[in-house]
Amino acid sequence: MEDCQDDLESSGDQDHEAVQEESSTDEDSSDLETGNKTAPRPLLSQAERYLQDCQEIGVIPDASFLCNLGNTSLNLSHRGLGPLGVKALALVLEGDCILKELDLSNNRICWKGGEHLSWMLGHNFGIEVLNLSWNGLCLSGASALSTVVKVNSSLKELYLSHNSFGRAAAELGQALKQNDELLILDLCSNLIDDEAVALLCSGLATNTALKVLKLSQNPISKIGALTLLRTVTNNKNSAMKEIDISSVHVCETFVELLEKARQQDPALDVRYSVFDYVTMNVSAFNIFKKFTEEKHGSIMEFFQGLDDEKTMKVSNSVFRKAVKEANIPLNRHQLEWLIRKFDENFTATINYSQFC
């Protein structure tokens, strides 16, 4: 730490008010690609480059960054870096091939800092794990990062929770169509609604790499949850193993679809919330199926016993009466849900050919 302090002191004492004034003018005028430099930069160590960049940009160097240069993992969470502090890091890390994990969570880097990092990631193909949670990246920052996801082949884990992305999921969806390297994507608490989920699903429909998707604490309804699950299960080449929508209360159709999906892939882990009545309704079919198989051999044979005219149809009232007389252990709500399930078109009859 003493060496780091020496480096900081050697950079020269900066007046705090001058730094603030330079920072405010530099934000819009400086460009990472040109670097505001008129002559080639001399060969410098990473630490020297960083100190020089900080002085030119007008920010105080971060001692922790200096002390950990050359490490494969770097945690700069809660450092108050801001967009210009991140810009200084980006200039140094552009050509770094050692760093693999970078945590910049909770640094108030905003959309401009997101653009600086996106520029860096367009040149750096060593970083595999990046945490940018709690940074207020918003729509513009999400757009910049989506561009990176399309082309960066090194990123494996990307944590972006609490950034108010909203419907920027459209660009993330397009990025996922092209990316075949990203394994974990965390989008928790990002104001993502059902429409944004549908946009994200445009990429999930063909993506073959993503294994973990986190979407909890977003305003997603049971409709968005069902859209997401259908998209993943319909993608036969999907690598998805974990979906976190634990804050969403799902419907009976979702639970049934998930049960079918787990028959094909028992390792699929989907975290969700469910009301007790939904669980009870879903169990109604299994109760009915088990009873009819034990007493009649199959669901089909149960219905055939009610269909004297062999029309392959039984009225809802006849079915309701038969279930009660057979003492099948279903309560009233379960029975009515079962009838709605069998008579989806509300014709007052059950076409039991569906059980052939």
PDB file of C-alpha atoms in Angstrom, residues 48-199:
ATOM      1  CA  GLU A  48       2.168   5.172 -14.982  1.00  0.00           C
ATOM      2  CA  ARG A  49      -0.423   5.219 -17.736  1.00  0.00           C
ATOM      3  CA  TYR A  50      -3.239   5.207 -15.211  1.00  0.00           C
ATOM      4  CA  LEU A  51      -1.747   8.088 -13.210  1.00  0.00           C
ATOM      5  CA  GLN A  52      -1.182  10.093 -16.380  1.00  0.00           C
ATOM      6  CA  ASP A  53      -4.726   9.447 -17.609  1.00  0.00           C
ATOM      7  CA  CYS A  54      -6.201  10.433 -14.250  1.00  0.00           C
ATOM      8  CA  GLN A  55      -4.285  13.698 -14.352  1.00  0.00           C
ATOM      9  CA  GLU A  56      -5.405  14.476 -17.902  1.00  0.00           C
ATOM     10  CA  ILE A  57      -9.050  13.537 -17.241  1.00  0.00           C
ATOM     11  CA  GLY A  58      -9.128  15.304 -13.912  1.00  0.00           C
ATOM     12  CA  VAL A  59      -9.911  12.555 -11.424  1.00  0.00           C
ATOM     13  CA  ILE A  60      -8.197  11.303  -8.290  1.00  0.00           C
ATOM     14  CA  PRO A  61      -6.471   7.939  -8.896  1.00  0.00           C
ATOM     15  CA  ASP A  62      -7.972   4.959  -7.096  1.00  0.00           C
ATOM     16  CA  ALA A  63      -5.386   3.431  -4.761  1.00  0.00           C
ATOM     17  CA  SER A  64      -7.057   0.017  -4.771  1.00  0.00           C
ATOM     18  CA  PHE A  65      -6.845  -0.167  -8.551  1.00  0.00           C
ATOM     19  CA  LEU A  66      -3.140   0.702  -8.469  1.00  0.00           C
ATOM     20  CA  CYS A  67      -2.379  -1.857  -5.763  1.00  0.00           C
ATOM     21  CA  ASN A  68      -4.118  -4.670  -7.623  1.00  0.00           C
ATOM     22  CA  LEU A  69      -2.900  -4.074 -11.155  1.00  0.00           C
ATOM     23  CA  GLY A  70      -1.695  -7.359 -12.621  1.00  0.00           C
ATOM     24  CA  ASN A  71      -4.163  -9.493 -10.644  1.00  0.00           C
ATOM     25  CA  THR A  72      -6.652 -11.758 -12.390  1.00  0.00           C
ATOM     26  CA  SER A  73      -9.494 -10.518 -10.149  1.00  0.00           C
ATOM     27  CA  LEU A  74     -10.270  -6.913  -9.265  1.00  0.00           C
ATOM     28  CA  ASN A  75     -12.989  -5.748  -6.850  1.00  0.00           C
ATOM     29  CA  LEU A  76     -13.699  -2.020  -7.099  1.00  0.00           C
ATOM     30  CA  SER A  77     -17.230  -2.136  -5.717  1.00  0.00           C
ATOM     31  CA  HIS A  78     -18.493   0.935  -3.819  1.00  0.00           C
ATOM     32  CA  ARG A  79     -15.505   3.107  -4.782  1.00  0.00           C
ATOM     33  CA  GLY A  80     -17.494   6.125  -5.979  1.00  0.00           C
ATOM     34  CA  LEU A  81     -15.689   6.117  -9.307  1.00  0.00           C
ATOM     35  CA  GLY A  82     -18.336   7.851 -11.377  1.00  0.00           C
ATOM     36  CA  PRO A  83     -18.222   8.010 -15.183  1.00  0.00           C
ATOM     37  CA  LEU A  84     -14.848   9.766 -15.399  1.00  0.00           C
ATOM     38  CA  GLY A  85     -13.203   7.443 -12.901  1.00  0.00           C
ATOM     39  CA  VAL A  86     -14.354   4.527 -15.025  1.00  0.00           C
ATOM     40  CA  LYS A  87     -13.053   6.260 -18.125  1.00  0.00           C
ATOM     41  CA  ALA A  88      -9.550   6.320 -16.639  1.00  0.00           C
ATOM     42  CA  LEU A  89      -9.803   2.601 -15.876  1.00  0.00           C
ATOM     43  CA  ALA A  90     -11.073   1.849 -19.367  1.00  0.00           C
ATOM     44  CA  LEU A  91      -8.096   3.525 -21.021  1.00  0.00           C
ATOM     45  CA  VAL A  92      -5.684   1.325 -19.051  1.00  0.00           C
ATOM     46  CA  LEU A  93      -7.642  -1.914 -19.331  1.00  0.00           C
ATOM     47  CA  GLU A  94      -8.156  -1.631 -23.077  1.00  0.00           C
ATOM     48  CA  GLY A  95      -5.179  -3.837 -23.855  1.00  0.00           C
ATOM     49  CA  ASP A  96      -5.011  -5.788 -20.576  1.00  0.00           C
ATOM     50  CA  CYS A  97      -4.907  -9.562 -21.115  1.00  0.00           C
ATOM     51  CA  ILE A  98      -4.468 -10.661 -17.477  1.00  0.00           C
ATOM     52  CA  LEU A  99      -7.625  -9.449 -15.745  1.00  0.00           C
ATOM     53  CA  LYS A 100     -10.448 -12.026 -15.798  1.00  0.00           C
ATOM     54  CA  GLU A 101     -12.958 -10.792 -13.174  1.00  0.00           C
ATOM     55  CA  LEU A 102     -13.942  -7.154 -12.683  1.00  0.00           C
ATOM     56  CA  ASP A 103     -16.458  -5.922 -10.093  1.00  0.00           C
ATOM     57  CA  LEU A 104     -17.555  -2.309 -10.579  1.00  0.00           C
ATOM     58  CA  SER A 105     -20.897  -2.573  -8.823  1.00  0.00           C
ATOM     59  CA  ASN A 106     -22.391   0.452  -7.063  1.00  0.00           C
ATOM     60  CA  ASN A 107     -20.128   3.154  -8.502  1.00  0.00           C
ATOM     61  CA  ARG A 108     -22.679   5.585  -9.988  1.00  0.00           C
ATOM     62  CA  ILE A 109     -21.078   5.304 -13.403  1.00  0.00           C
ATOM     63  CA  CYS A 110     -24.373   6.116 -15.195  1.00  0.00           C
ATOM     64  CA  TRP A 111     -24.913   5.795 -18.947  1.00  0.00           C
ATOM     65  CA  LYS A 112     -21.701   7.631 -19.870  1.00  0.00           C
ATOM     66  CA  GLY A 113     -19.593   5.258 -17.798  1.00  0.00           C
ATOM     67  CA  GLY A 114     -21.401   2.400 -19.525  1.00  0.00           C
ATOM     68  CA  GLU A 115     -20.297   3.785 -22.872  1.00  0.00           C
ATOM     69  CA  HIS A 116     -16.676   4.036 -21.690  1.00  0.00           C
ATOM     70  CA  LEU A 117     -16.733   0.418 -20.532  1.00  0.00           C
ATOM     71  CA  SER A 118     -18.378  -0.713 -23.755  1.00  0.00           C
ATOM     72  CA  TRP A 119     -15.579   0.896 -25.717  1.00  0.00           C
ATOM     73  CA  MET A 120     -13.023  -0.889 -23.545  1.00  0.00           C
ATOM     74  CA  LEU A 121     -14.774  -4.256 -23.876  1.00  0.00           C
ATOM     75  CA  GLY A 122     -14.760  -3.834 -27.638  1.00  0.00           C
ATOM     76  CA  HIS A 123     -10.969  -4.097 -27.450  1.00  0.00           C
ATOM     77  CA  ASN A 124     -10.413  -6.221 -24.349  1.00  0.00           C
ATOM     78  CA  PHE A 125     -11.050  -9.932 -24.853  1.00  0.00           C
ATOM     79  CA  GLY A 126      -9.685 -11.147 -21.537  1.00  0.00           C
ATOM     80  CA  ILE A 127     -12.406 -10.186 -19.037  1.00  0.00           C
ATOM     81  CA  GLU A 128     -14.768 -13.115 -18.426  1.00  0.00           C
ATOM     82  CA  VAL A 129     -16.807 -11.939 -15.427  1.00  0.00           C
ATOM     83  CA  LEU A 130     -18.164  -8.381 -15.183  1.00  0.00           C
ATOM     84  CA  ASN A 131     -20.393  -6.959 -12.441  1.00  0.00           C
ATOM     85  CA  LEU A 132     -22.035  -3.603 -13.191  1.00  0.00           C
ATOM     86  CA  SER A 133     -24.981  -3.848 -10.803  1.00  0.00           C
ATOM     87  CA  TRP A 134     -26.375  -0.733  -9.072  1.00  0.00           C
ATOM     88  CA  ASN A 135     -24.880   1.792 -11.494  1.00  0.00           C
ATOM     89  CA  GLY A 136     -27.841   3.608 -13.067  1.00  0.00           C
ATOM     90  CA  LEU A 137     -26.862   2.614 -16.595  1.00  0.00           C
ATOM     91  CA  CYS A 138     -30.427   3.155 -17.874  1.00  0.00           C
ATOM     92  CA  LEU A 139     -31.413   2.823 -21.543  1.00  0.00           C
ATOM     93  CA  SER A 140     -28.307   4.357 -23.130  1.00  0.00           C
ATOM     94  CA  GLY A 141     -25.928   2.284 -21.048  1.00  0.00           C
ATOM     95  CA  ALA A 142     -27.875  -0.865 -21.847  1.00  0.00           C
ATOM     96  CA  SER A 143     -27.713  -0.064 -25.555  1.00  0.00           C
ATOM     97  CA  ALA A 144     -23.948   0.347 -25.440  1.00  0.00           C
ATOM     98  CA  LEU A 145     -23.455  -2.908 -23.532  1.00  0.00           C
ATOM     99  CA  SER A 146     -25.784  -4.760 -25.911  1.00  0.00           C
ATOM    100  CA  THR A 147     -23.453  -3.845 -28.764  1.00  0.00           C
ATOM    101  CA  VAL A 148     -20.568  -5.382 -26.822  1.00  0.00           C
ATOM    102  CA  VAL A 149     -22.489  -8.595 -26.117  1.00  0.00           C
ATOM    103  CA  LYS A 150     -22.854  -9.048 -29.867  1.00  0.00           C
ATOM    104  CA  VAL A 151     -19.111  -9.022 -30.549  1.00  0.00           C
ATOM    105  CA  ASN A 152     -17.258  -9.838 -27.326  1.00  0.00           C
ATOM    106  CA  SER A 153     -16.268 -13.507 -27.263  1.00  0.00           C
ATOM    107  CA  SER A 154     -14.707 -13.590 -23.778  1.00  0.00           C
ATOM    108  CA  LEU A 155     -17.555 -12.540 -21.453  1.00  0.00           C
ATOM    109  CA  LYS A 156     -19.054 -15.528 -19.648  1.00  0.00           C
ATOM    110  CA  GLU A 157     -20.899 -13.840 -16.774  1.00  0.00           C
ATOM    111  CA  LEU A 158     -22.594 -10.431 -16.883  1.00  0.00           C
ATOM    112  CA  TYR A 159     -24.306  -8.985 -13.797  1.00  0.00           C
ATOM    113  CA  LEU A 160     -26.512  -5.959 -14.548  1.00  0.00           C
ATOM    114  CA  SER A 161     -29.119  -5.837 -11.766  1.00  0.00           C
ATOM    115  CA  HIS A 162     -30.615  -2.533 -10.520  1.00  0.00           C
ATOM    116  CA  ASN A 163     -29.894  -0.430 -13.625  1.00  0.00           C
ATOM    117  CA  SER A 164     -33.376   0.614 -14.839  1.00  0.00           C
ATOM    118  CA  PHE A 165     -33.007  -0.935 -18.286  1.00  0.00           C
ATOM    119  CA  GLY A 166     -36.730  -1.188 -18.961  1.00  0.00           C
ATOM    120  CA  ARG A 167     -37.421  -2.066 -22.575  1.00  0.00           C
ATOM    121  CA  ALA A 168     -33.753  -1.954 -23.558  1.00  0.00           C
ATOM    122  CA  ALA A 169     -34.276  -5.725 -23.429  1.00  0.00           C
ATOM    123  CA  ALA A 170     -35.062  -5.398 -27.154  1.00  0.00           C
ATOM    124  CA  GLU A 171     -31.397  -4.707 -27.895  1.00  0.00           C
ATOM    125  CA  LEU A 172     -30.272  -7.348 -25.431  1.00  0.00           C
ATOM    126  CA  GLY A 173     -32.561  -9.800 -27.208  1.00  0.00           C
ATOM    127  CA  GLN A 174     -30.923  -8.998 -30.531  1.00  0.00           C
ATOM    128  CA  ALA A 175     -27.497  -9.375 -28.924  1.00  0.00           C
ATOM    129  CA  LEU A 176     -28.370 -12.834 -27.597  1.00  0.00           C
ATOM    130  CA  LYS A 177     -29.164 -13.933 -31.137  1.00  0.00           C
ATOM    131  CA  GLN A 178     -25.507 -13.472 -32.031  1.00  0.00           C
ATOM    132  CA  ASN A 179     -23.748 -14.299 -28.771  1.00  0.00           C
ATOM    133  CA  ASP A 180     -22.746 -17.914 -28.200  1.00  0.00           C
ATOM    134  CA  GLU A 181     -20.394 -17.409 -25.237  1.00  0.00           C
ATOM    135  CA  LEU A 182     -22.347 -15.721 -22.423  1.00  0.00           C
ATOM    136  CA  LEU A 183     -23.390 -18.241 -19.749  1.00  0.00           C
ATOM    137  CA  ILE A 184     -24.915 -16.101 -16.976  1.00  0.00           C
ATOM    138  CA  LEU A 185     -27.030 -12.952 -17.378  1.00  0.00           C
ATOM    139  CA  ASP A 186     -28.408 -11.139 -14.319  1.00  0.00           C
ATOM    140  CA  LEU A 187     -31.156  -8.594 -15.081  1.00  0.00           C
ATOM    141  CA  CYS A 188     -32.875  -8.473 -11.682  1.00  0.00           C
ATOM    142  CA  SER A 189     -34.619  -5.236 -10.660  1.00  0.00           C
ATOM    143  CA  ASN A 190     -34.489  -3.515 -14.042  1.00  0.00           C
ATOM    144  CA  LEU A 191     -38.110  -2.425 -14.631  1.00  0.00           C
ATOM    145  CA  ILE A 192     -38.510  -5.222 -17.171  1.00  0.00           C
ATOM    146  CA  ASP A 193     -42.206  -5.858 -17.892  1.00  0.00           C
ATOM    147  CA  ASP A 194     -44.063  -8.433 -20.003  1.00  0.00           C
ATOM    148  CA  GLU A 195     -43.397  -6.546 -23.232  1.00  0.00           C
ATOM    149  CA  ALA A 196     -39.690  -6.307 -22.449  1.00  0.00           C
ATOM    150  CA  VAL A 197     -39.643 -10.047 -21.700  1.00  0.00           C
ATOM    151  CA  ALA A 198     -41.158 -10.729 -25.114  1.00  0.00           C
ATOM    152  CA  LEU A 199     -38.397  -8.635 -26.715  1.00  0.00           C
TER     153      LEU A 199
END
